[in-house]
PDB file of C-alpha atoms in Angstrom:
ATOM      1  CA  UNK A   1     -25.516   1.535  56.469  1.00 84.00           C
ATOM      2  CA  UNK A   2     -27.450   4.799  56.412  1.00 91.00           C
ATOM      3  CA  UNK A   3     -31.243   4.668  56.807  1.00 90.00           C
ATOM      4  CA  UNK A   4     -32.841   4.947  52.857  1.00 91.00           C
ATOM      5  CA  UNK A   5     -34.722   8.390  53.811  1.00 91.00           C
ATOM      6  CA  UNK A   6     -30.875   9.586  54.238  1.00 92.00           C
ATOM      7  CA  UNK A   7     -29.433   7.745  51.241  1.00 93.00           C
ATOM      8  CA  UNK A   8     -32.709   9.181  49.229  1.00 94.00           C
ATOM      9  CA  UNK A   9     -32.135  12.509  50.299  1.00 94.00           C
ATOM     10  CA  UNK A  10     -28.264  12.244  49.217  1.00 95.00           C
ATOM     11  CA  UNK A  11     -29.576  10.638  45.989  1.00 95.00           C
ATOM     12  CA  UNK A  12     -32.089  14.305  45.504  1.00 95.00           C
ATOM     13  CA  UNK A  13     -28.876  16.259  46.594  1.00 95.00           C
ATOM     14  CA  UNK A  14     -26.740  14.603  44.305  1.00 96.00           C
ATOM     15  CA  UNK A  15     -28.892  14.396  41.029  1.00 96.00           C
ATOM     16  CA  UNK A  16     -29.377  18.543  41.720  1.00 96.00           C
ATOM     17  CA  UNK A  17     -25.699  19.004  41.805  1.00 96.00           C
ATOM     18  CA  UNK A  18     -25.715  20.417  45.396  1.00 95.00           C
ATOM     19  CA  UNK A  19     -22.445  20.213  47.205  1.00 93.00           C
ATOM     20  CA  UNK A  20     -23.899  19.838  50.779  1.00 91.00           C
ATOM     21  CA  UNK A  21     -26.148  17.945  52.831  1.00 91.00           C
ATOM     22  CA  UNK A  22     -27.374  18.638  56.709  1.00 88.00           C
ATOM     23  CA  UNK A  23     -28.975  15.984  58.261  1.00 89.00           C
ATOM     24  CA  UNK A  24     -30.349  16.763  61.469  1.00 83.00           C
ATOM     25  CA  UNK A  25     -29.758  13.065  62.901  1.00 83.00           C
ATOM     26  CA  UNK A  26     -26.165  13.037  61.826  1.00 85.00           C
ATOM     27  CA  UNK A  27     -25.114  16.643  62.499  1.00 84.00           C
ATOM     28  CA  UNK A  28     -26.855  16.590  65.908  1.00 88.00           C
ATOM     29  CA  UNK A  29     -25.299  14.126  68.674  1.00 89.00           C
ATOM     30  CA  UNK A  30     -28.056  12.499  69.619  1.00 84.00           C
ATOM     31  CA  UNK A  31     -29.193  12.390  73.398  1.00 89.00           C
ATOM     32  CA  UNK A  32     -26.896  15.506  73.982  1.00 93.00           C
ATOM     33  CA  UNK A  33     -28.908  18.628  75.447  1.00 92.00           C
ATOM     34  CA  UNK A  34     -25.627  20.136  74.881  1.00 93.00           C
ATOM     35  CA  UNK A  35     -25.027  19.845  71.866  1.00 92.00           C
ATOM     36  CA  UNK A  36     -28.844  20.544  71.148  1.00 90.00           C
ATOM     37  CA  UNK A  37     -28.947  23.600  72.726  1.00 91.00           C
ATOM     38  CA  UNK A  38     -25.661  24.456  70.365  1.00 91.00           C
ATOM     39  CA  UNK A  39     -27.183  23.561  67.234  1.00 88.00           C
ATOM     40  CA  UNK A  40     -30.411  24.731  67.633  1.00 88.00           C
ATOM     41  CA  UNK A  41     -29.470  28.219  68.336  1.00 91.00           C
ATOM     42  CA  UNK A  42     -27.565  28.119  64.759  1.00 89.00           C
ATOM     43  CA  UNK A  43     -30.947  26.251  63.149  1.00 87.00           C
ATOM     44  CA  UNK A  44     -32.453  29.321  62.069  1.00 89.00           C
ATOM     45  CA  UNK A  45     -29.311  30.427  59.785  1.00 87.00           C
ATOM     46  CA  UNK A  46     -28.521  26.703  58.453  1.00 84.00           C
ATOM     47  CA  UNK A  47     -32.214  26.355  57.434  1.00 85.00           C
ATOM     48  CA  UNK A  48     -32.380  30.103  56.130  1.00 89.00           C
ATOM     49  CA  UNK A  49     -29.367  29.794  53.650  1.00 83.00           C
ATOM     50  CA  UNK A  50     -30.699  26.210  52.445  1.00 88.00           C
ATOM     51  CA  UNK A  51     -31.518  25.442  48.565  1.00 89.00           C
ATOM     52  CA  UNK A  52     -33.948  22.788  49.357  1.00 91.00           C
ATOM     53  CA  UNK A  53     -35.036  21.308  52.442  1.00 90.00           C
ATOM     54  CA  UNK A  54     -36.338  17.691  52.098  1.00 90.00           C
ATOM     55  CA  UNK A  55     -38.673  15.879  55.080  1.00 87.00           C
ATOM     56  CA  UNK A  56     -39.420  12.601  55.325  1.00 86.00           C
ATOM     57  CA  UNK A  57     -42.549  13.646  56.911  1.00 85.00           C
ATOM     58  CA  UNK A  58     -44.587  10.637  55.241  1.00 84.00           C
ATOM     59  CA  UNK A  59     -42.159   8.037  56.572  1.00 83.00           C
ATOM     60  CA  UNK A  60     -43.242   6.674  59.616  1.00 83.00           C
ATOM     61  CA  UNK A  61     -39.674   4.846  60.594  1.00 80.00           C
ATOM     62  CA  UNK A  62     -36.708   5.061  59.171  1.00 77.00           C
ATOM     63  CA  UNK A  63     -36.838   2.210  57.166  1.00 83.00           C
ATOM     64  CA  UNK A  64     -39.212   3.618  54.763  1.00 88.00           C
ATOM     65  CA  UNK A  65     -38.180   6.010  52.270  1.00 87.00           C
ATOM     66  CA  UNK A  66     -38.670  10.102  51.116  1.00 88.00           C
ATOM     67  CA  UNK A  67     -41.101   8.594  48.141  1.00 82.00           C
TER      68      UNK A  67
END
């Protein structure tokens, strides 16, 4: 039930034997300012300390996929 960018990106993660996954949409409630202003101060370190980083960033909706 996951959007296929996510289940792509857990696909990449999987096939590279990485342990972990941070997805922004999942780890961040959604419509919270709170919770927003909690995570993002932490952003920096999470995205410092990653292996890869993957972005849909061609994907105009998130029914299209990473590739």
């Amino acid at each position: 039930s996951l959007p296929k960018p996510f289940r792509e990106a857990i696909e990449v993660i999987r096939e590279l034997n990485i342990d972990d996954i941070w997805i922004d949409a999942l780890c961040v409630i959604q419509d919270s300012a709170g919770d927003w202003s909690h995570e993002a101060s932490q952003m920096g370190e999470i995205f410092m300390n990653t292996f890869i980083t993957i972005g849909a960033s061609g994907s105009q909706n998130g029914h299209q996929g990473l590739f």
